[in-house]
GROMACS .gro file of C-alpha atoms in nm:
model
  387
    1UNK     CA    1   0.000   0.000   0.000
    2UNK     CA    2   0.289   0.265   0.102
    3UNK     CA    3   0.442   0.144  -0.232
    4UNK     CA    4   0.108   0.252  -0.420
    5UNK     CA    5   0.096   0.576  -0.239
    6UNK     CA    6   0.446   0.675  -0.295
    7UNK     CA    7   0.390   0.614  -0.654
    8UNK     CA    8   0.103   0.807  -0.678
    9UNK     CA    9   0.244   1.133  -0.424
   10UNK     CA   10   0.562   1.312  -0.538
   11UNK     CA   11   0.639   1.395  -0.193
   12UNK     CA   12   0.610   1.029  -0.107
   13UNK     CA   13   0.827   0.912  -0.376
   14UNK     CA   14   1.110   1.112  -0.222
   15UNK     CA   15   1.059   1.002   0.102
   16UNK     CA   16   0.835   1.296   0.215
   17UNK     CA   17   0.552   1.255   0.458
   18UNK     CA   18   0.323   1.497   0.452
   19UNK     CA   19  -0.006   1.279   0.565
   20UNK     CA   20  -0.028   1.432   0.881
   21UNK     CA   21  -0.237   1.779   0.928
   22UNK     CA   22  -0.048   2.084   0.894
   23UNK     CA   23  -0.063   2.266   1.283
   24UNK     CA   24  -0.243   2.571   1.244
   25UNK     CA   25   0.043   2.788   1.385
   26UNK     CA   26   0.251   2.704   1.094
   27UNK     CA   27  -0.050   2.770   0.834
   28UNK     CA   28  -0.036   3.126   0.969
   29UNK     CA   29   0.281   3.148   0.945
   30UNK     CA   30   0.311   3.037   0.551
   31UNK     CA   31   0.054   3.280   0.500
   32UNK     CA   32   0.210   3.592   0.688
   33UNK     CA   33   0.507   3.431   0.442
   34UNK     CA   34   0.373   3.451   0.123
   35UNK     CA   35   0.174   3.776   0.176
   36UNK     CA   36   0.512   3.944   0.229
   37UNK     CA   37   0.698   3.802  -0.067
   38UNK     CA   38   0.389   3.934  -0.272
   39UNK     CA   39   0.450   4.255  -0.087
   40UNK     CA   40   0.793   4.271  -0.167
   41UNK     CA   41   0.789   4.138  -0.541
   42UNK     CA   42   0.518   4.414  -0.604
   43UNK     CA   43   0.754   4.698  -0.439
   44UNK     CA   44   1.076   4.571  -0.698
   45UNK     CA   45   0.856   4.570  -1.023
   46UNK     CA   46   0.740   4.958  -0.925
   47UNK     CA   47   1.061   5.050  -0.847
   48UNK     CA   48   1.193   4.832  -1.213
   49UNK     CA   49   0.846   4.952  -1.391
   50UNK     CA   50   0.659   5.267  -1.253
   51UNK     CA   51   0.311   5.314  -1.357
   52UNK     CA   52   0.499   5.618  -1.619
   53UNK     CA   53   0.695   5.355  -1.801
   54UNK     CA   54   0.369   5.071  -1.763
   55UNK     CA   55   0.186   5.341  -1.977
   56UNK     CA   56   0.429   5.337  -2.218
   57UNK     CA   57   0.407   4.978  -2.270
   58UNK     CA   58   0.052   4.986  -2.337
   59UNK     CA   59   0.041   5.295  -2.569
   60UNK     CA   60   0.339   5.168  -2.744
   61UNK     CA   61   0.157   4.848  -2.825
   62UNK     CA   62  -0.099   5.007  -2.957
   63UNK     CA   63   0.021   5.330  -3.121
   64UNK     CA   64   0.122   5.340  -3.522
   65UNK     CA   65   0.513   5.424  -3.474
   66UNK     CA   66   0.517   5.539  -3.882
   67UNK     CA   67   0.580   5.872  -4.032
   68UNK     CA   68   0.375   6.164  -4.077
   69UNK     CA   69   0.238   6.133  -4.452
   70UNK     CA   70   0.479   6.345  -4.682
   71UNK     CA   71   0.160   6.541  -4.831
   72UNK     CA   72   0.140   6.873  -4.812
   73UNK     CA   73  -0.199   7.105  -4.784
   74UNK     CA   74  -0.276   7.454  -4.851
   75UNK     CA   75  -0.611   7.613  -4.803
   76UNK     CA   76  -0.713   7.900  -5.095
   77UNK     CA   77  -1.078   8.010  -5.061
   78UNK     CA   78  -1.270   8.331  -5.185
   79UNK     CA   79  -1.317   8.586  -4.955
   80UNK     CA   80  -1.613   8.750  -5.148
   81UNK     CA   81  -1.829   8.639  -5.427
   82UNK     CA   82  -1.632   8.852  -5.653
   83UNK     CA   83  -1.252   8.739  -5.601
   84UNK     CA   84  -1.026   8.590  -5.865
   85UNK     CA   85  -0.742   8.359  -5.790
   86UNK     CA   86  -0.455   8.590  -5.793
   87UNK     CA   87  -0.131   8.488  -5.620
   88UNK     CA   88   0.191   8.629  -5.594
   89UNK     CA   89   0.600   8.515  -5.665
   90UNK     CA   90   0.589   8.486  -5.260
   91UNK     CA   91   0.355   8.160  -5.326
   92UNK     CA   92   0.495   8.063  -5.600
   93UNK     CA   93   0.828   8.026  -5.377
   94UNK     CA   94   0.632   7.817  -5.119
   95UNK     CA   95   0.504   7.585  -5.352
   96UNK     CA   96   0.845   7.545  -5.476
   97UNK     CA   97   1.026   7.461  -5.122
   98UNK     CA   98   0.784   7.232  -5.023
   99UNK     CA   99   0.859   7.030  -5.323
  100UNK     CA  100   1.196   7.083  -5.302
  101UNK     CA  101   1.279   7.001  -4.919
  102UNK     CA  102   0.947   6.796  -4.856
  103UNK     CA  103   0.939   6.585  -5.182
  104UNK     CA  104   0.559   6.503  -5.150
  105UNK     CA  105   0.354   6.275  -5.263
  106UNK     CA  106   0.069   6.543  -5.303
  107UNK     CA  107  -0.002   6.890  -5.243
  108UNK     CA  108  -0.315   6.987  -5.177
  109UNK     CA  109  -0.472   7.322  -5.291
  110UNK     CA  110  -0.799   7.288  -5.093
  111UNK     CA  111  -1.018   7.568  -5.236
  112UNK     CA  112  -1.389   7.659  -5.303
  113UNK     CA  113  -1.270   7.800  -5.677
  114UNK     CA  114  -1.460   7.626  -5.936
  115UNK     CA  115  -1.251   7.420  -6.234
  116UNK     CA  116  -1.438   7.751  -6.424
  117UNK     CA  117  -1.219   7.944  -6.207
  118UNK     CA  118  -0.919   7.802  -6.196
  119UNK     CA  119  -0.874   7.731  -6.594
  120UNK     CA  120  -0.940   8.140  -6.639
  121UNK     CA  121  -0.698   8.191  -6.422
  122UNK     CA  122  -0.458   7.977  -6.588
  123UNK     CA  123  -0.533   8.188  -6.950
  124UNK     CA  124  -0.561   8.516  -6.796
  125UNK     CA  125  -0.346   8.541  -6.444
  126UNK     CA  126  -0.013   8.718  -6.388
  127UNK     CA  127   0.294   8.492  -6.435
  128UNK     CA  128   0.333   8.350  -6.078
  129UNK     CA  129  -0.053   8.265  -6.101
  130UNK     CA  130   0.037   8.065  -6.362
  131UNK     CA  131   0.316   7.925  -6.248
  132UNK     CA  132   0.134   7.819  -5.901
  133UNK     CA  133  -0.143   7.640  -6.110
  134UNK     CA  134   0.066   7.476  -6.367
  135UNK     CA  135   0.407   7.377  -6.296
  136UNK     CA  136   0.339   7.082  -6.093
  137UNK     CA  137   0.049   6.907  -6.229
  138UNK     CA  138   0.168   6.559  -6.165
  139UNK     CA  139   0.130   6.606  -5.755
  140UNK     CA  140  -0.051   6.951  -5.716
  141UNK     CA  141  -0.452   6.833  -5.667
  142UNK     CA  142  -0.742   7.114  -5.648
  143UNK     CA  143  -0.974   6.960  -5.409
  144UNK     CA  144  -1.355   7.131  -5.365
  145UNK     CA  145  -1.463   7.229  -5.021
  146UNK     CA  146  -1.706   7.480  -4.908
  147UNK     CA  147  -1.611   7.710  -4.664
  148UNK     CA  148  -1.807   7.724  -4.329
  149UNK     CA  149  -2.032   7.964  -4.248
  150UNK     CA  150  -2.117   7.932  -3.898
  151UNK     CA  151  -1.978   7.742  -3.579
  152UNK     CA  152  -2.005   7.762  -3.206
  153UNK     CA  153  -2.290   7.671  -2.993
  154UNK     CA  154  -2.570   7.472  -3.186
  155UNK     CA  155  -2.371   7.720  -3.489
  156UNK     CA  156  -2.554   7.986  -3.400
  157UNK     CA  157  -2.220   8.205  -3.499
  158UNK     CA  158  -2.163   8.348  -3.816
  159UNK     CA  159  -1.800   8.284  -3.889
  160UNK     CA  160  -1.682   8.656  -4.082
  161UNK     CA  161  -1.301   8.608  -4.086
  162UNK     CA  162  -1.154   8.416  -4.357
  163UNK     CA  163  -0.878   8.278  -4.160
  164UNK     CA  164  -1.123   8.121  -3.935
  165UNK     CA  165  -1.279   7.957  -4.232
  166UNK     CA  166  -0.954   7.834  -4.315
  167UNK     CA  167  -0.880   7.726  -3.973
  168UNK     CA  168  -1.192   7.488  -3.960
  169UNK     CA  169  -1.149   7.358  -4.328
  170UNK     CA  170  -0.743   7.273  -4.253
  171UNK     CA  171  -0.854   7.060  -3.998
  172UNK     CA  172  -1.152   6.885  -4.164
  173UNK     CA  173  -0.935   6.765  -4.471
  174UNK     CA  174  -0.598   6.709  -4.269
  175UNK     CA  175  -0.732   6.449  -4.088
  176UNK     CA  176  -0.842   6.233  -4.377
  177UNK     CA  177  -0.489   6.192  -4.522
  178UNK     CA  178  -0.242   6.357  -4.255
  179UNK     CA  179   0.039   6.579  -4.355
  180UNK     CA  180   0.187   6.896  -4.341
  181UNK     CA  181  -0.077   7.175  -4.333
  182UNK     CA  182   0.083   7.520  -4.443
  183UNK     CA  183   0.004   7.839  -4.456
  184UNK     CA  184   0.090   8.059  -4.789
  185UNK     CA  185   0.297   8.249  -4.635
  186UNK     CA  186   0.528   7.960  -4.435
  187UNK     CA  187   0.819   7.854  -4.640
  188UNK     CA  188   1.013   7.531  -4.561
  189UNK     CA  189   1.431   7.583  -4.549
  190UNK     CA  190   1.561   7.245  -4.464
  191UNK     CA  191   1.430   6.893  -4.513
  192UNK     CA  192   1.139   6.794  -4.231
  193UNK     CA  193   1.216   6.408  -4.237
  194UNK     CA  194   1.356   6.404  -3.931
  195UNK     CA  195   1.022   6.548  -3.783
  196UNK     CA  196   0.791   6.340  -3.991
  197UNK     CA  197   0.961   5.992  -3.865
  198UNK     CA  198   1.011   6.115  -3.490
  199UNK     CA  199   0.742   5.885  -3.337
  200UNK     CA  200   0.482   6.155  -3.285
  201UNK     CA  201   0.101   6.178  -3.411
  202UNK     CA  202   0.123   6.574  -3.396
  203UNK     CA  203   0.410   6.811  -3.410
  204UNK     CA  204   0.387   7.188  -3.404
  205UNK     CA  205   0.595   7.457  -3.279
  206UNK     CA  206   0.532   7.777  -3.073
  207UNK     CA  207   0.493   8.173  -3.179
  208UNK     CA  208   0.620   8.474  -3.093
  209UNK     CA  209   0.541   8.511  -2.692
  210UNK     CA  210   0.657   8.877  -2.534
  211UNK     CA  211   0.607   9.118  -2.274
  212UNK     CA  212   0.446   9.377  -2.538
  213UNK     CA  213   0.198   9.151  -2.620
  214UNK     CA  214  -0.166   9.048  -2.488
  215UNK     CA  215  -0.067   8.799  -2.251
  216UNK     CA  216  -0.386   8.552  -2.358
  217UNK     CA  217  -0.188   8.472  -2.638
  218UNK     CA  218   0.172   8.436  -2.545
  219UNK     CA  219   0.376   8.165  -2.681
  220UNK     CA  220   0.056   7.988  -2.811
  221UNK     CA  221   0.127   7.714  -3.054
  222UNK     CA  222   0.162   7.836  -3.431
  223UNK     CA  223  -0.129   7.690  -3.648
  224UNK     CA  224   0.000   7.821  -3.993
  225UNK     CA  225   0.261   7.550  -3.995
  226UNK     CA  226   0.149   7.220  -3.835
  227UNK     CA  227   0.234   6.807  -3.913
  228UNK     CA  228  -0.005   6.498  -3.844
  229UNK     CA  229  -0.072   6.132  -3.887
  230UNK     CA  230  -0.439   6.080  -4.062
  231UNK     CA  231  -0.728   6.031  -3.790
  232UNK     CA  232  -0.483   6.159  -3.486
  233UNK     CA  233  -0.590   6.197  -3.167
  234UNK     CA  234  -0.512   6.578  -3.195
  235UNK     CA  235  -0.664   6.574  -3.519
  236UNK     CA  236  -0.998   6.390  -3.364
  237UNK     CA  237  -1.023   6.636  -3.112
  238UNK     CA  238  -1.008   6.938  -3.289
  239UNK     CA  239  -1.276   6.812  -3.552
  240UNK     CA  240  -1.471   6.708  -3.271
  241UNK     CA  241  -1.482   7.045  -3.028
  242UNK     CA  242  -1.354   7.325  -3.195
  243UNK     CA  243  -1.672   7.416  -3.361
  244UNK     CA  244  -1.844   7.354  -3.095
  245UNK     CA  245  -1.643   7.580  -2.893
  246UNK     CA  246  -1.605   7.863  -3.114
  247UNK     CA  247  -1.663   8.219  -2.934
  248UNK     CA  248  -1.550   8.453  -3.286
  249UNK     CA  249  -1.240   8.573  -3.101
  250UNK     CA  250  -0.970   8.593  -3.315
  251UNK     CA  251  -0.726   8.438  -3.100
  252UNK     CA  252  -0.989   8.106  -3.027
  253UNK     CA  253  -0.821   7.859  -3.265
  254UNK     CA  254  -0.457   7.920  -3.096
  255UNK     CA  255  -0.591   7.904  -2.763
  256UNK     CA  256  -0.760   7.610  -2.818
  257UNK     CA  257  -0.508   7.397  -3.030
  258UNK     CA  258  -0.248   7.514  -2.760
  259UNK     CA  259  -0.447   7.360  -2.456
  260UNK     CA  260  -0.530   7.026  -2.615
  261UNK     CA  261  -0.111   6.978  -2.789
  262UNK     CA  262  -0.052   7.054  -2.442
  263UNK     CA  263  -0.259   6.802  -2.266
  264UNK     CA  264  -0.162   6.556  -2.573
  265UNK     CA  265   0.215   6.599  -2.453
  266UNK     CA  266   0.151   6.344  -2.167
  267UNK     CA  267   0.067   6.066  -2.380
  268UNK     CA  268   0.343   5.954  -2.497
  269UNK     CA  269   0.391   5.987  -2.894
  270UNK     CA  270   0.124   6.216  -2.906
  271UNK     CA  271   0.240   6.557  -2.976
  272UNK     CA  272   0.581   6.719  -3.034
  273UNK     CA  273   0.586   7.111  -2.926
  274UNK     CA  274   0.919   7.303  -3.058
  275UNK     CA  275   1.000   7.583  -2.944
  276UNK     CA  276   0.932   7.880  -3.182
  277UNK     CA  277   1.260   7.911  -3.366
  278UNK     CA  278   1.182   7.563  -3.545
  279UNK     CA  279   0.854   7.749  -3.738
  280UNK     CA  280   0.787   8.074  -3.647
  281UNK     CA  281   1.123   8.288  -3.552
  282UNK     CA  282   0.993   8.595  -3.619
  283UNK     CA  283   0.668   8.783  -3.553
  284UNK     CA  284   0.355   9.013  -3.683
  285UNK     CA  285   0.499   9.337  -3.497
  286UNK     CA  286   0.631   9.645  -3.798
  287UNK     CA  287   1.049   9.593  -3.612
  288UNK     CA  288   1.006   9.235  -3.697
  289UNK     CA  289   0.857   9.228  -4.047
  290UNK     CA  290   1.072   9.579  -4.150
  291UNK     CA  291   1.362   9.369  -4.059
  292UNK     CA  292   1.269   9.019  -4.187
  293UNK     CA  293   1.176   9.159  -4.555
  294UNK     CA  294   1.368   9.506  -4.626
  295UNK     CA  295   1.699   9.521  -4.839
  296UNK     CA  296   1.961   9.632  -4.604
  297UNK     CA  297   2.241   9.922  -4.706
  298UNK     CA  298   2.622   9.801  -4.805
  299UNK     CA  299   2.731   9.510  -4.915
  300UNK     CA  300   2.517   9.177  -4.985
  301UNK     CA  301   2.507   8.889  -4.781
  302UNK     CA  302   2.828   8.664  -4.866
  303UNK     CA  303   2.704   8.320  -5.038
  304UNK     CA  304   2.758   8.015  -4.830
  305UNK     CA  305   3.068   7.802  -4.883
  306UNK     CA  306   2.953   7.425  -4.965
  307UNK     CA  307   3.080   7.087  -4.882
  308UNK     CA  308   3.055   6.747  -4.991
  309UNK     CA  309   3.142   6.576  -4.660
  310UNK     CA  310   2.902   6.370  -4.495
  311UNK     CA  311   3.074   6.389  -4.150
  312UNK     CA  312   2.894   6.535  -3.829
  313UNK     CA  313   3.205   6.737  -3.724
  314UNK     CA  314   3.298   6.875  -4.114
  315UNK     CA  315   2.922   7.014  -4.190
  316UNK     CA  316   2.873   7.181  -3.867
  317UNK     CA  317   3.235   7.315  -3.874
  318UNK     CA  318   3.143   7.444  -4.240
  319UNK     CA  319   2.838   7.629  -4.096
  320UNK     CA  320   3.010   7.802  -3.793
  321UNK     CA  321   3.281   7.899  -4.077
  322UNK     CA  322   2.964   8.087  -4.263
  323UNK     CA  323   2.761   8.202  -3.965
  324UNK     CA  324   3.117   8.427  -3.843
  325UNK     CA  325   3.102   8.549  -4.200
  326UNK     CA  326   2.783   8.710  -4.171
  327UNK     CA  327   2.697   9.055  -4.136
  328UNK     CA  328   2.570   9.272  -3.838
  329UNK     CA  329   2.206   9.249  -3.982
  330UNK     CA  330   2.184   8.903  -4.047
  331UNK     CA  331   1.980   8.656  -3.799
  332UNK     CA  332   2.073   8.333  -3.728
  333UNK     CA  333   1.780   8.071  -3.873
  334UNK     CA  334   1.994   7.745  -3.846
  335UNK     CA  335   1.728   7.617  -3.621
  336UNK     CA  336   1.451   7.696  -3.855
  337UNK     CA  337   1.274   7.405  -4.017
  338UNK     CA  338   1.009   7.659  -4.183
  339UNK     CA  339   0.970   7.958  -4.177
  340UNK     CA  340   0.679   8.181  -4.090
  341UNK     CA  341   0.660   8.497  -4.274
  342UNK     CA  342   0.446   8.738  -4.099
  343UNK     CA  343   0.366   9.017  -4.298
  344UNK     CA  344   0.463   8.876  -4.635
  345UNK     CA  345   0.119   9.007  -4.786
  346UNK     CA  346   0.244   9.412  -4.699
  347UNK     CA  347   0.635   9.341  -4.889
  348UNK     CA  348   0.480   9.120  -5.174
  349UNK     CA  349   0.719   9.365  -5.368
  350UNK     CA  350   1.022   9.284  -5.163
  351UNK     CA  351   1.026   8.934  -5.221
  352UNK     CA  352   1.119   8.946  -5.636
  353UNK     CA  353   1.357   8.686  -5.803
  354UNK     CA  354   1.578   8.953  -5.831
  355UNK     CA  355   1.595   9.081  -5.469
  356UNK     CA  356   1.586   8.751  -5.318
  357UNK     CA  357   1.913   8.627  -5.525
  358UNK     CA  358   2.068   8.979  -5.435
  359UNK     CA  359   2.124   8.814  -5.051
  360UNK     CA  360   2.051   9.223  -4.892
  361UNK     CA  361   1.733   9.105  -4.682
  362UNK     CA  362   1.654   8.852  -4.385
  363UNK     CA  363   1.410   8.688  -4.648
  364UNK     CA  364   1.635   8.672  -4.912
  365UNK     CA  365   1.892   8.530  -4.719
  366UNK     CA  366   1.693   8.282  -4.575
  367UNK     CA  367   1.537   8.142  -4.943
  368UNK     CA  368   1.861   8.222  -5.158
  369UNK     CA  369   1.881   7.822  -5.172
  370UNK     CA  370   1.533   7.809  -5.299
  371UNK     CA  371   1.564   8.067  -5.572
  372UNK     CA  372   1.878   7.978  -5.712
  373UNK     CA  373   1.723   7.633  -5.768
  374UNK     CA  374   1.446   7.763  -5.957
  375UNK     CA  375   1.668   7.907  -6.188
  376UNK     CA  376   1.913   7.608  -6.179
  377UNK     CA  377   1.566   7.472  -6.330
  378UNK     CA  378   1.485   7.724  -6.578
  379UNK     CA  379   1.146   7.800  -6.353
  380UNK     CA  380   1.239   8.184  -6.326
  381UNK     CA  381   1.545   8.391  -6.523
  382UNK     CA  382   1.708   8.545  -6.231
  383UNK     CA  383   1.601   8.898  -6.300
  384UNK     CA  384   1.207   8.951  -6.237
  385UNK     CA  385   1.112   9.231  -6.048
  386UNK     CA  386   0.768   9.150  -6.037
  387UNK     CA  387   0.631   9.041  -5.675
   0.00000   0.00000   0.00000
């Protein structure tokens, strides 16, 4: 019989046995035991895994790690009955660096011109209208939208400001496709794949933020130059409230895109805030725009020296050599992914082929590159004066 049980109980096999009742003392024991192990196995995984880094886990297994889309929209809508598309070499020069540095897929002209429209505009319009509408049919798409009317509560507020129509109808096609939403008057200087593969769903960058100005809107995120993934939770929010919301202020769409990219921060791969040298270094106020966009006296602007190396050390070495070879009025937009032009609609005839390739302005400076290309290309001759 022992011989059946052993074979049957482990612990009799080995010579164990445990027939006898366990005394009660020692139960409570084992289980005073145990509950302290648990205790102290649950302390080490916090202190190996806080709740922080648990979080991560779970919205890293869930969240789509690829890049932003490399598709480009621009919003172009009437603002009266009566207006013709007319645009200017300043948009014609944004078009052309976001093709250049961005190499998109698509661009997206979203617009409530009809094809009646834009066709007369391509017979009759001044060269750079033209030029905007034709010279990149293979990726440039018109897409039909209507501009809204009214928003707010039960949209019971008539929406009078073009740019807040444009606000509303950036968001509503963005979030079909993702992309890069710009503004006509944001022009890209440098190449923005590191920021479209960074991991994030939404990346933006501040504005201007000073002591001079109203202190509702300081340092509020810039919504003229913007990236996203398609159907982001940014991008779900803001179809989903801002209407809703809307008060008619003219500051409401900053305000409100600044409080949710905030809040979005926390999750992780959310949203990516730069500071406001990456798309908006300078700002709306006449110093910053007078300096930005006039030709400065003396000589030009020497032209950057070039190199082939593809060593860390040798191209920042190169650019130090240039930045100590600038002059007094020259800023500094190394850090400058795109850049925000405020006031580029008052010195439409400061920013010519001509002046821009002369290197004598902040603007020209900044899109030399740009230019030059275009005439590398055979797009413009060097020597229009015509803004």
């Amino acid at each position: 019989m022992l011989e059946s049980l052993q074979a049957l109980n482990p612990f009799c096999k080995h010579g164990y046995v445990p027939l006898t009742a366990v005394p009660a003392s020692y139960r409570v024991q084992t289980h005073v035991k145990i509950t302290i192990a648990v205790i102290v196995l649950i302390s080490v995984a916090a202190l190996l895994h806080p709740l922080g880094a648990a979080q991560q886990y779970v919205f890293n297994s869930s969240a789509d790690n690829g890049p932003i889309p490399s598709i480009v929209h621009y919003v172009y809508i009437k603002k009266d009955d009566d207006s013709v598309l007319n645009f200017h070499f300043a948009h014609f020069l944004t078009l052309f660096a976001s093709v250049m540095y961005i190499n998109p897929s698509r661009i997206y002209i979203h617009t409530d011109y009809s094809d009646t429209d834009i066709a007369s505009a391509v017979q009759n319009g001044n060269t750079w209208t033209r030029k905007v509408l034709t010279t990149f049919p293979e990726i440039v798409v018109f897409n039909p939208v209507v501009a809204p009317q009214f928003a707010g509560p039960n949209e019971g507020r008539k929406i009078d400001a073009i740019q807040h129509k444009s606000d509303f109808i950036r968001w509503d096609e963005i979030a079909k496709t993702g992309g890069i939403y710009l503004d006509w008057d944001v022009v890209v200087l440098q190449p923005l794949t590191p920021l479209l593969n960074a991991g994030f769903a939404f990346v933006a960058g501040r504005q201007y933020g000073g002591a001079a100005e109203d202190g509702r809107i300081n340092g509020t995120i810039n919504n003229g130059a913007f990236m996203t993934k398609p159907n982001s939770a940014m991008a779900r929010i803001m179809l989903r409230e801002q209407t809703a919301g809307f008060n008619g202020a003219w500051e409401y769409n900053l305000q409100f895109l600044t409080s949710v990219a905030e809040r979005l921060v926390h999750i992780p791969n959310q949203a990516l805030i730069c500071d406001r040298h990456a798309f908006a270094p300078t700002h709306w106020f006449a110093e910053s725009k007078d300096a930005l966009f006039l030709a400065n006296d003396g000589r030009p602007s020497p032209e950057p020296s070039l190199t082939n190396s593809t060593d860390v050390m040798d191209i920042y070495d190169n650019m130090v050599a240039n930045r100590r070879r600038r002059l007094d009025w020259e800023m500094d937009l190394s850090a400058t992914y795109m850049l925000h032009a405020f006031g580029q609609g008052q010195h439409n005839n400061d920013i010519t082929p001509k002046r821009i390739l002369a290197r004598t302005s902040n603007y020209g400076v900044a899109t030399w590159a740009i230019v030059k290309r275009m005439k590398e290309e055979g797009h413009v001759k060097g020597h229009e004066e015509e803004g």
